[in-house]
XYZ file of N, CA and C in Angstrom:
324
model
N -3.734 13.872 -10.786
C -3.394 12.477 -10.591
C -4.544 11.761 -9.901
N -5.041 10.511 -9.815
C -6.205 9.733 -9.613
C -4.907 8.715 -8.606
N -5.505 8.774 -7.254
C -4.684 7.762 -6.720
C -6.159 6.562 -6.163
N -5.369 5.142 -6.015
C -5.720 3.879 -5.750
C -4.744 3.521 -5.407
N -5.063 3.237 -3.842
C -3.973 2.667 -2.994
C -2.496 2.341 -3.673
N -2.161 1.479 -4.173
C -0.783 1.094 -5.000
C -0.730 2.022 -6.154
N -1.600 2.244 -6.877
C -1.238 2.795 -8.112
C -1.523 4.281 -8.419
N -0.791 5.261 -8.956
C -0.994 6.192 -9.396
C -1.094 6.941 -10.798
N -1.568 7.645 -11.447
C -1.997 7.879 -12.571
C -2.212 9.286 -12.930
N -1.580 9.511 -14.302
C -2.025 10.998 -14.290
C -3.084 11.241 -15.579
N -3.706 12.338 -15.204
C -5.198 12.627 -16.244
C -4.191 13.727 -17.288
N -4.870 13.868 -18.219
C -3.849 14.873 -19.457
C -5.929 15.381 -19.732
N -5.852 16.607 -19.941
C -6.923 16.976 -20.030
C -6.337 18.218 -21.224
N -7.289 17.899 -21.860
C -6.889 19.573 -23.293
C -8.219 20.316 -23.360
N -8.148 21.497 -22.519
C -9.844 22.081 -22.963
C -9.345 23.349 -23.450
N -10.515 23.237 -24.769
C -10.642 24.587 -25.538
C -12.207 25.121 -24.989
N -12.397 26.443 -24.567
C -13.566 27.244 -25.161
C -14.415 27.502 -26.676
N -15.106 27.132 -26.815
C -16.087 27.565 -27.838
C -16.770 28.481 -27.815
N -16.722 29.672 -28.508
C -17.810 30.372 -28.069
C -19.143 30.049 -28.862
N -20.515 29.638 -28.156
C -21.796 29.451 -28.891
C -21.679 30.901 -30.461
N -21.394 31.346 -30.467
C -21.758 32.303 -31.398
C -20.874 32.220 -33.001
N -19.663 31.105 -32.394
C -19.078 30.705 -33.889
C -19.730 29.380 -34.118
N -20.722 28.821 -33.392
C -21.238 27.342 -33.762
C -22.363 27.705 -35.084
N -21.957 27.542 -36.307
C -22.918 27.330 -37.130
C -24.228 26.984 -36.482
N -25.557 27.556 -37.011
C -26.481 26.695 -37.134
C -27.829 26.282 -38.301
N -27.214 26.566 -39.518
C -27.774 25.528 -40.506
C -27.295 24.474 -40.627
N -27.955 23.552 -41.227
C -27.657 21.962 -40.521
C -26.269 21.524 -41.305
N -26.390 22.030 -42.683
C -25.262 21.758 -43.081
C -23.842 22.022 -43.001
N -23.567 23.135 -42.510
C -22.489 24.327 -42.277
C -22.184 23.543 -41.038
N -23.168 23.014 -40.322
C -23.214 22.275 -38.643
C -22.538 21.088 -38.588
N -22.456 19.829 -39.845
C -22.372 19.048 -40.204
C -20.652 19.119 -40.028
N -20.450 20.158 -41.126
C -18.811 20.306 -41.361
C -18.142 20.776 -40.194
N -18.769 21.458 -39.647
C -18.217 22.162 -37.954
C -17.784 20.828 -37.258
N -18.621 20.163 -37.097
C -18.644 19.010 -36.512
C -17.608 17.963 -36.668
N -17.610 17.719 -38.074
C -16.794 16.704 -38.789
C -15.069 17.642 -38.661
N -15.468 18.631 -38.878
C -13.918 19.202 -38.457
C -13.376 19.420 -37.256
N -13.928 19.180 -36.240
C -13.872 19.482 -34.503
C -13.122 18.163 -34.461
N -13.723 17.060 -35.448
C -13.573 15.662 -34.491
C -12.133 15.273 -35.326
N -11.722 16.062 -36.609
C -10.580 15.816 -37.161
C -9.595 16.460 -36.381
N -9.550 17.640 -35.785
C -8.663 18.381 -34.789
C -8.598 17.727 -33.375
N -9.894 16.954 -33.268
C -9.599 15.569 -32.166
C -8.141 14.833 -32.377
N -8.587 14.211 -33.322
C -8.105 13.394 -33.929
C -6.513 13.623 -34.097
N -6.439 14.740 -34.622
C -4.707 15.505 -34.505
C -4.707 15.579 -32.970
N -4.845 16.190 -31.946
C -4.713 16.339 -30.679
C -4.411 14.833 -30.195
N -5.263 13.652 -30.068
C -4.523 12.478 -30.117
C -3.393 11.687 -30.669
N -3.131 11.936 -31.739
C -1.929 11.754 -32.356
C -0.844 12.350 -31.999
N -1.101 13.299 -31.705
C 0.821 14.132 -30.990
C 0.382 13.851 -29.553
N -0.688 13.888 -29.214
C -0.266 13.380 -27.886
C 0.483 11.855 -27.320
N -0.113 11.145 -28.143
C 0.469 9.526 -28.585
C 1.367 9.706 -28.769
N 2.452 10.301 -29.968
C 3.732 11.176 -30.183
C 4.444 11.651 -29.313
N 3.980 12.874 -28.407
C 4.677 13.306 -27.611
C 4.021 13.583 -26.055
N 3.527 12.468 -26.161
C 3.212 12.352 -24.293
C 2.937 13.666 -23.743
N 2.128 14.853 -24.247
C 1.463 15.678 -23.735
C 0.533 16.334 -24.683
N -0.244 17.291 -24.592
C -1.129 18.100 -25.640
C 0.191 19.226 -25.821
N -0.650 20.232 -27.034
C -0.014 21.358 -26.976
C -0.653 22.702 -26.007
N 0.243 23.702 -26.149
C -0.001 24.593 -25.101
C 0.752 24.344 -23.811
N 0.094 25.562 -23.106
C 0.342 25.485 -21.961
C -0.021 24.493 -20.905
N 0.933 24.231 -20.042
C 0.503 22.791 -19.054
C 0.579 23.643 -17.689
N -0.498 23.138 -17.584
C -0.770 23.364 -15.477
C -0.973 22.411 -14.742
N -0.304 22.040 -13.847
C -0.069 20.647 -12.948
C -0.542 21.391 -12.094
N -1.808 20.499 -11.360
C -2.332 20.305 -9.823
C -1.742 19.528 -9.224
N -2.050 20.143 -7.996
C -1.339 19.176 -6.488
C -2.125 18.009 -6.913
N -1.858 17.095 -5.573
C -2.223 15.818 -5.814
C -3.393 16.224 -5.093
N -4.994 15.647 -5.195
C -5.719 15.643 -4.099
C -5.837 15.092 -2.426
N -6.185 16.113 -1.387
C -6.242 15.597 -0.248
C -7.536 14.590 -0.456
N -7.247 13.482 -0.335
C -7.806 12.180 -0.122
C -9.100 12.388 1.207
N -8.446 13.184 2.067
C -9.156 12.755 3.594
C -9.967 13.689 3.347
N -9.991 15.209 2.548
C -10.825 16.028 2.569
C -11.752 15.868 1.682
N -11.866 14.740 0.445
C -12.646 14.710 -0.462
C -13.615 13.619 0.492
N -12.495 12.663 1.072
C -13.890 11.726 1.718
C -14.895 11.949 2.532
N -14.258 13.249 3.590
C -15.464 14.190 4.481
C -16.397 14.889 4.055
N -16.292 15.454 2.230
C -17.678 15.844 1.518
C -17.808 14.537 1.388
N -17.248 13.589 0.548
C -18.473 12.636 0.294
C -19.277 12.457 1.545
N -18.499 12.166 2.594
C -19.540 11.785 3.659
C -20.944 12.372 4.142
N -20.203 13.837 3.945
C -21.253 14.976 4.065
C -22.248 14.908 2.832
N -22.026 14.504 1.737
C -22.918 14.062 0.555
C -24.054 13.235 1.059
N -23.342 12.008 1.237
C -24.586 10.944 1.275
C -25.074 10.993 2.661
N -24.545 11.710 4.122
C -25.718 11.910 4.813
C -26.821 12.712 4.570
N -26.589 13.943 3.707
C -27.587 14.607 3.123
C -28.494 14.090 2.313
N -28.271 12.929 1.546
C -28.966 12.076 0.664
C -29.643 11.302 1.697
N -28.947 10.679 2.649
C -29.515 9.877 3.561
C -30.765 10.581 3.955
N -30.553 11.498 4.591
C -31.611 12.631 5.233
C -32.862 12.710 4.233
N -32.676 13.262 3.364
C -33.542 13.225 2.585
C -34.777 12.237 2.232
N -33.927 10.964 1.921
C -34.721 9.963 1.975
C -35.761 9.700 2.886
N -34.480 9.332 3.924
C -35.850 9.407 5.073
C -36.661 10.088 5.436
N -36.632 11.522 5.118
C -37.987 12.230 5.221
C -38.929 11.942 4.216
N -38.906 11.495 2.719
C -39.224 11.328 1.917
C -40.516 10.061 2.333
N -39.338 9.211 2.686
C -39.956 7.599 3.265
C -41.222 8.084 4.621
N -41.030 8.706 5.235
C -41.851 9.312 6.141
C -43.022 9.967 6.030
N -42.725 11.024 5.234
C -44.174 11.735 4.114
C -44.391 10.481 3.676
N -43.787 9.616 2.576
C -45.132 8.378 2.406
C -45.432 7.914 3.243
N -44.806 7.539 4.595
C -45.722 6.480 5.684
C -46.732 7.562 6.248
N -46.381 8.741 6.564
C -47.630 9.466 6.953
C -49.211 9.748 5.899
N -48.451 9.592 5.196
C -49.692 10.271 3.669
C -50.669 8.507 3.596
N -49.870 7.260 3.801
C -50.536 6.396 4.005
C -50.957 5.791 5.535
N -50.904 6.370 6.416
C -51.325 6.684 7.465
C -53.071 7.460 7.139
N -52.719 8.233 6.863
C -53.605 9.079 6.743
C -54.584 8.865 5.975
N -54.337 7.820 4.855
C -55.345 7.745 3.736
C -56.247 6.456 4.641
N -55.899 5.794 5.877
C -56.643 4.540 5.929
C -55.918 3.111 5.662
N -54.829 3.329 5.684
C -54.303 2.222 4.287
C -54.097 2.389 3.466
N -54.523 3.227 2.735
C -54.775 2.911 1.521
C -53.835 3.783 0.950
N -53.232 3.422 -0.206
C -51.859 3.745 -0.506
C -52.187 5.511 -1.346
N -51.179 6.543 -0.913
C -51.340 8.102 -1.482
C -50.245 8.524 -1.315
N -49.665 8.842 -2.340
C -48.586 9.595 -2.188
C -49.327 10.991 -2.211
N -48.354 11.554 -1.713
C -48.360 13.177 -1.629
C -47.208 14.241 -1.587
N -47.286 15.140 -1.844
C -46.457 16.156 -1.851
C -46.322 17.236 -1.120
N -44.897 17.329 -0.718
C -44.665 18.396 0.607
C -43.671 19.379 -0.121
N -44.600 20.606 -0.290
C -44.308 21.782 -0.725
C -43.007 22.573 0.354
């Protein structure tokens, strides 16, 4: 489920495995693989439109903890943050160093 304050929503997800080793690969044989994947799309949308789920088996997830996804994000973009600014730093030092004169450089 995808929550936004007032509203809630649920995702319907249908995944199949492929294994690389039944994927054709002459171009033509590739062609029809293709064109037939997107017709079995195509059925998979229709009964789902029909009957408000895919086929198979269904597995319902909890709802997500909200507060625990926002403490990685947070933990995300201070790490991004961090980064930057060292980034921004190697250039002010590397142009420090050149005189002025503008050098980027690279810190191995």
């Amino acid at each position: 489920m995808l929550l936004r304050r007032d509203k809630v929503w649920a995702l319907h997800l249908h995944v199949r495995i492929i294994p690389i080793a039944s994927i054709p690969t002459e171009e033509a044989a590739l062609t029809e693989w293709i064109f037939d994947l997107f017709a079995q799309k195509d059925q998979l949308l229709a009964g789902f439109k029909k009957d408000g789920r895919f086929p198979g088996p269904v597995k319902v997830l909890p709802p997500p903890n909200i507060s625990q996804a926002l403490r990685r994000a947070a933990g995300y973009m201070a790490s991004a943050t961090a980064m930057l600014a060292l980034a921004a730093l190697s250039f002010r030092l590397s142009a420090s160093a050149a005189g002025g004169v503008l050098a980027l450089s690279h810190i191995a």
